[in-house]
Coordinates of C-alpha atoms in Angstrom, one line a residue:
Chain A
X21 CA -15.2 21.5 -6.7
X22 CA -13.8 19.8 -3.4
X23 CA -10.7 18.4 -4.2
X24 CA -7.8 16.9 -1.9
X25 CA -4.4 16.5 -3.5
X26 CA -2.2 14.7 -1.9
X27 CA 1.9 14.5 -2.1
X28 CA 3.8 12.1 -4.5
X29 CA 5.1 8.6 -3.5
X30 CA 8.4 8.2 -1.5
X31 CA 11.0 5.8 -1.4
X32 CA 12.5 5.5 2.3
X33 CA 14.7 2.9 4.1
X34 CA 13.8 1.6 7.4
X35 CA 14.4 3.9 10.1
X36 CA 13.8 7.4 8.6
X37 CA 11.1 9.5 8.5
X38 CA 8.3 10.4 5.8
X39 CA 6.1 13.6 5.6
X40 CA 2.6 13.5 3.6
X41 CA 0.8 16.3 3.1
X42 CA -2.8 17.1 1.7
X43 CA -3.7 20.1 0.2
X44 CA -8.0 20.6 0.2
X45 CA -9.6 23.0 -1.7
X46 CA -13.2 23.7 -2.7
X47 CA -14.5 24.2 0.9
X48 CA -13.9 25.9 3.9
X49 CA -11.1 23.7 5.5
X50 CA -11.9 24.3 9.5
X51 CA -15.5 23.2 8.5
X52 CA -14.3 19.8 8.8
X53 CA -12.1 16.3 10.3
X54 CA -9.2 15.4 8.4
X55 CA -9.0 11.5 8.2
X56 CA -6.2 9.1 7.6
X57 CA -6.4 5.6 6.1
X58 CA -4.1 2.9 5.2
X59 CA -3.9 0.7 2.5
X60 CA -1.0 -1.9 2.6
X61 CA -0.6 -4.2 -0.7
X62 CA -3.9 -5.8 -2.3
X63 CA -5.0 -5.6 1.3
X64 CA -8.2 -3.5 2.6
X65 CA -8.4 -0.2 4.3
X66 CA -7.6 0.6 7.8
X67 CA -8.6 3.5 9.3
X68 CA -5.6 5.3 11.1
X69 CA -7.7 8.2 13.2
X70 CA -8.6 12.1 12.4
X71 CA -7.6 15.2 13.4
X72 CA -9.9 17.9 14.1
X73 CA -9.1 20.9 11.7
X74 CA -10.4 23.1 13.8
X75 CA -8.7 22.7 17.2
X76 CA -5.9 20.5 15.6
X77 CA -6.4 17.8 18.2
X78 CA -5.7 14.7 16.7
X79 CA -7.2 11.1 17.6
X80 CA -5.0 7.9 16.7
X81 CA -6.8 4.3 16.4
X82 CA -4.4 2.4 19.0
X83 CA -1.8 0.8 16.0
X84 CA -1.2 4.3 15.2
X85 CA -0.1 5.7 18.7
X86 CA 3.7 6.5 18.5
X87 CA 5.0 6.9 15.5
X88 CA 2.4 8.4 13.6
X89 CA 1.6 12.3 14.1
X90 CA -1.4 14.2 11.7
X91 CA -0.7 18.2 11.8
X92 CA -2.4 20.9 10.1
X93 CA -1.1 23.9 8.4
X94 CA -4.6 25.0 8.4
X95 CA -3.4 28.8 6.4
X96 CA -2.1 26.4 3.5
X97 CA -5.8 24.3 3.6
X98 CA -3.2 21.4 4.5
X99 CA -2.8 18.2 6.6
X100 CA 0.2 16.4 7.2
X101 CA 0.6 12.9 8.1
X102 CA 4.4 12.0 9.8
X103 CA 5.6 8.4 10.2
X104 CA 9.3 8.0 12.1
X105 CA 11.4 5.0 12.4
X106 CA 9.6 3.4 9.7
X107 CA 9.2 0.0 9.4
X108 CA 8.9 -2.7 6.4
X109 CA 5.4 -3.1 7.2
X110 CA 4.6 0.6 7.0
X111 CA 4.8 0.1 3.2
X112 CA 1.3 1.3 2.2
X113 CA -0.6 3.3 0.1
X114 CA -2.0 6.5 2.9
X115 CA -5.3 8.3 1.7
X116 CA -6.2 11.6 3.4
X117 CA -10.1 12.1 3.4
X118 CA -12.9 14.7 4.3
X119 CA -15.5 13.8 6.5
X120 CA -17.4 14.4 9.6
X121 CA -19.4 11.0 9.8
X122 CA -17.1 9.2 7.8
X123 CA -15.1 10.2 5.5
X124 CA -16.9 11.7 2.1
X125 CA -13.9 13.3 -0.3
X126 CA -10.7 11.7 -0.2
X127 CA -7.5 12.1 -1.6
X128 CA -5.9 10.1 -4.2
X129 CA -3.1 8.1 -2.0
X130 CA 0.3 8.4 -1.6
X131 CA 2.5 5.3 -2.0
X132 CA 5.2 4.8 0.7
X133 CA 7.8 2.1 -0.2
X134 CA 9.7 1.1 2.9
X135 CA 12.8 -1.0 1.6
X136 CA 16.5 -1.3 2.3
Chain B
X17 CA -12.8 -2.5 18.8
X18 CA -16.0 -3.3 16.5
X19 CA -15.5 -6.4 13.7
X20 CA -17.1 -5.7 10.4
X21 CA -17.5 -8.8 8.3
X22 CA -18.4 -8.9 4.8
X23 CA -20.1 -11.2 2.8
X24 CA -19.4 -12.9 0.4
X25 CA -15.6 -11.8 0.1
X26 CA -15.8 -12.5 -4.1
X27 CA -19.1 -12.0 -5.9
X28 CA -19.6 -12.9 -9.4
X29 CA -22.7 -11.6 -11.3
X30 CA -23.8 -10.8 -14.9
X31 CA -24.9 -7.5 -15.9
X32 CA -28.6 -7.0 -15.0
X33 CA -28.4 -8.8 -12.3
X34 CA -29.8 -7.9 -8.9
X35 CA -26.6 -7.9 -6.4
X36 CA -26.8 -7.8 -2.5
X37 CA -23.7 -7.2 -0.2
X38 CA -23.8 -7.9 3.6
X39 CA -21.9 -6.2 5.6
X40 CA -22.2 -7.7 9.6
X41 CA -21.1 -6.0 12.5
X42 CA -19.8 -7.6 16.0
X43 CA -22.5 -4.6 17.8
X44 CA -24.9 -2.6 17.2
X45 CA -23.8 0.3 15.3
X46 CA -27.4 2.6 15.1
X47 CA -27.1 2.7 11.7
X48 CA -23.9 4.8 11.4
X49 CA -22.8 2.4 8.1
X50 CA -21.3 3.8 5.0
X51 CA -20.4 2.4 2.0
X52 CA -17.9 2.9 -0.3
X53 CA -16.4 1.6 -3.9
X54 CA -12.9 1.2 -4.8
X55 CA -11.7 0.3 -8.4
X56 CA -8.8 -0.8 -8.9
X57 CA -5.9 1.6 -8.5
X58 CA -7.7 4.6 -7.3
X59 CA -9.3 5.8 -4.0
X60 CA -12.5 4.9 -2.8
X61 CA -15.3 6.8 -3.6
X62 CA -18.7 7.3 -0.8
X63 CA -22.1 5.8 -1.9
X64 CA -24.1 5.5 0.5
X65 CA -24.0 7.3 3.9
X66 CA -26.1 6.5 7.4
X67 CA -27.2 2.9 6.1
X68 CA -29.3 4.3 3.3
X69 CA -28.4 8.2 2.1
X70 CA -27.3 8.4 -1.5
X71 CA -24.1 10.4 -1.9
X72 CA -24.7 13.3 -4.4
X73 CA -23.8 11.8 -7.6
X74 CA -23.8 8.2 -7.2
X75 CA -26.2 6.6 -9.6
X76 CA -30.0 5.0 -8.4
X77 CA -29.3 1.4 -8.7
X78 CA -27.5 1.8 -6.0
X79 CA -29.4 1.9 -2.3
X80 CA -28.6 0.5 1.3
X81 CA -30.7 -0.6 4.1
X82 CA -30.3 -2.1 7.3
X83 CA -29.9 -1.8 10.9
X84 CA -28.7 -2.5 14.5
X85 CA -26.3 -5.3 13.5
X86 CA -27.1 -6.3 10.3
X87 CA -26.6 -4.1 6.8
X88 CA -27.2 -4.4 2.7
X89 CA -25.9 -2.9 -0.1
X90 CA -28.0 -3.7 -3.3
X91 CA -27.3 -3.0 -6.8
X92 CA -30.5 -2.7 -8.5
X93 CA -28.8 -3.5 -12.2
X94 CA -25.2 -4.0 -12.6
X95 CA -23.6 -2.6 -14.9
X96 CA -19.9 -2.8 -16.0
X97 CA -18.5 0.1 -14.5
X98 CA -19.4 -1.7 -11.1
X99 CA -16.4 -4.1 -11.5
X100 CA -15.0 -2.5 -7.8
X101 CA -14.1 -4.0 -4.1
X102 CA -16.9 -2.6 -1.9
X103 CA -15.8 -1.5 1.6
X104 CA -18.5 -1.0 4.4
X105 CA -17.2 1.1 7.3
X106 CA -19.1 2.0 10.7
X107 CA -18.5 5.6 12.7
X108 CA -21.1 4.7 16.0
X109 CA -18.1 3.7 18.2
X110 CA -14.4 4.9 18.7
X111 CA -12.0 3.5 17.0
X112 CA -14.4 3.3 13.5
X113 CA -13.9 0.4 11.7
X114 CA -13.7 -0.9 8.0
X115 CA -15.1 -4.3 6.7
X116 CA -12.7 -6.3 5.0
X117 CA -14.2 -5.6 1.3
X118 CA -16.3 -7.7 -1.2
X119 CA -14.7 -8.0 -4.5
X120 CA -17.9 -7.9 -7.6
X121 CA -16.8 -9.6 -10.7
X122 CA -18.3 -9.8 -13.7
X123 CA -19.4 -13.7 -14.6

């Protein structure tokens, strides 16, 4: 069955960086997008941008451009999402999910805690 | 960017009942609308695809319809296990957009 697992939660101070990765399985992982979408606190979902998992050319929605980079290990069946210099308001839960129009499987979140 | 707006953003309802979510958006999106379900404390989970396509799996009470602007989810019967926030989300027109969610309560 299609499955995406996704990293466990991390605990980071302002100013570092955090690594998420997102491990698929149950399908032929260059068959399609990777998306990214974040979930702050009781708040709704915001969709961060996709990477193509066959090219590996990302696409960040414009509050994601600079500090946010989605890679692929595409041997491992894995996307990565990096934040650096994170901020307070960074504190989120990030989902990875399938999808060519729209996302269809998704992961089951990783909570980022952004505290000092 | 393209606004999604949802209506209502809290809906109560007894199970049975016939339950309709609107989901606006600020252009005409040609029917690329998906909907999805979140319960509380896991990730959302696809229900309907391209306005009215039932993803594989998701029970027949639920259906969509709509178009240009203008989009529905209806819940034929609810049932308890539809206690969920309901998340519409358009993919016609970079950089895709979420509605803000409509919370279904049980009365």
């Amino acid at each position: 069955q299609i499955q995406l697992v996704q990293s466990g939660p991390e605990l980071k101070k302002p100013g570092e960086s955090v690594k998420i990765s997102c491990k698929a399985s149950g399908y032929t992982f260059t068959d399609y997008a990777m998306h990214w979408v974040k979930q702050a606190p009781g708040k709704g979902l915001k969709w961060m941008g996709w990477i193509n998992t066959y090219t590996g050319k990302p696409t960040y929605a414009d509050d994601f451009k600079g500090r946010f980079v989605f890679s692929l290990e595409a041997s491992a069946s894995t996307a990565n999402l990096q934040i650096s210099n994170l901020k307070n308001e960074d504190t989120a839960t990030y989902f990875c999910a399938r999808g060519d129009g729209g996302p269809d499987y998704w992961g089951q979140g990783v909570m980022v805690t952004v505290s000092s | 960017d393209i606004q999604m707006t949802q209506s209502p953003s809290v809906l109560s309802a007894s199970v049975g009942d016939r339950v309709t979510l609107n989901c606006k958006a600020s252009q005409n999106i040609n029917k690329y609308l998906n909907w999805y379900q979140q319960k509380l404390g896991e990730a959302p989970k696809l229900l309907i695809y391209n306005t009215n396509n039932l993803q594989t799996g998701i029970p027949s009470r639920f259906s969509g319809s709509g178009s240009g602007t203008d989009y529905t989810l209806t819940i034929s019967s609810l049932q308890p296990e539809d206690v969920a926030t309901y998340f519409c989300f358009q993919h016609n027109s970079w950089p895709w957009t979420f509605g803000g969610g409509t919370k279904l309560e049980l009365k």
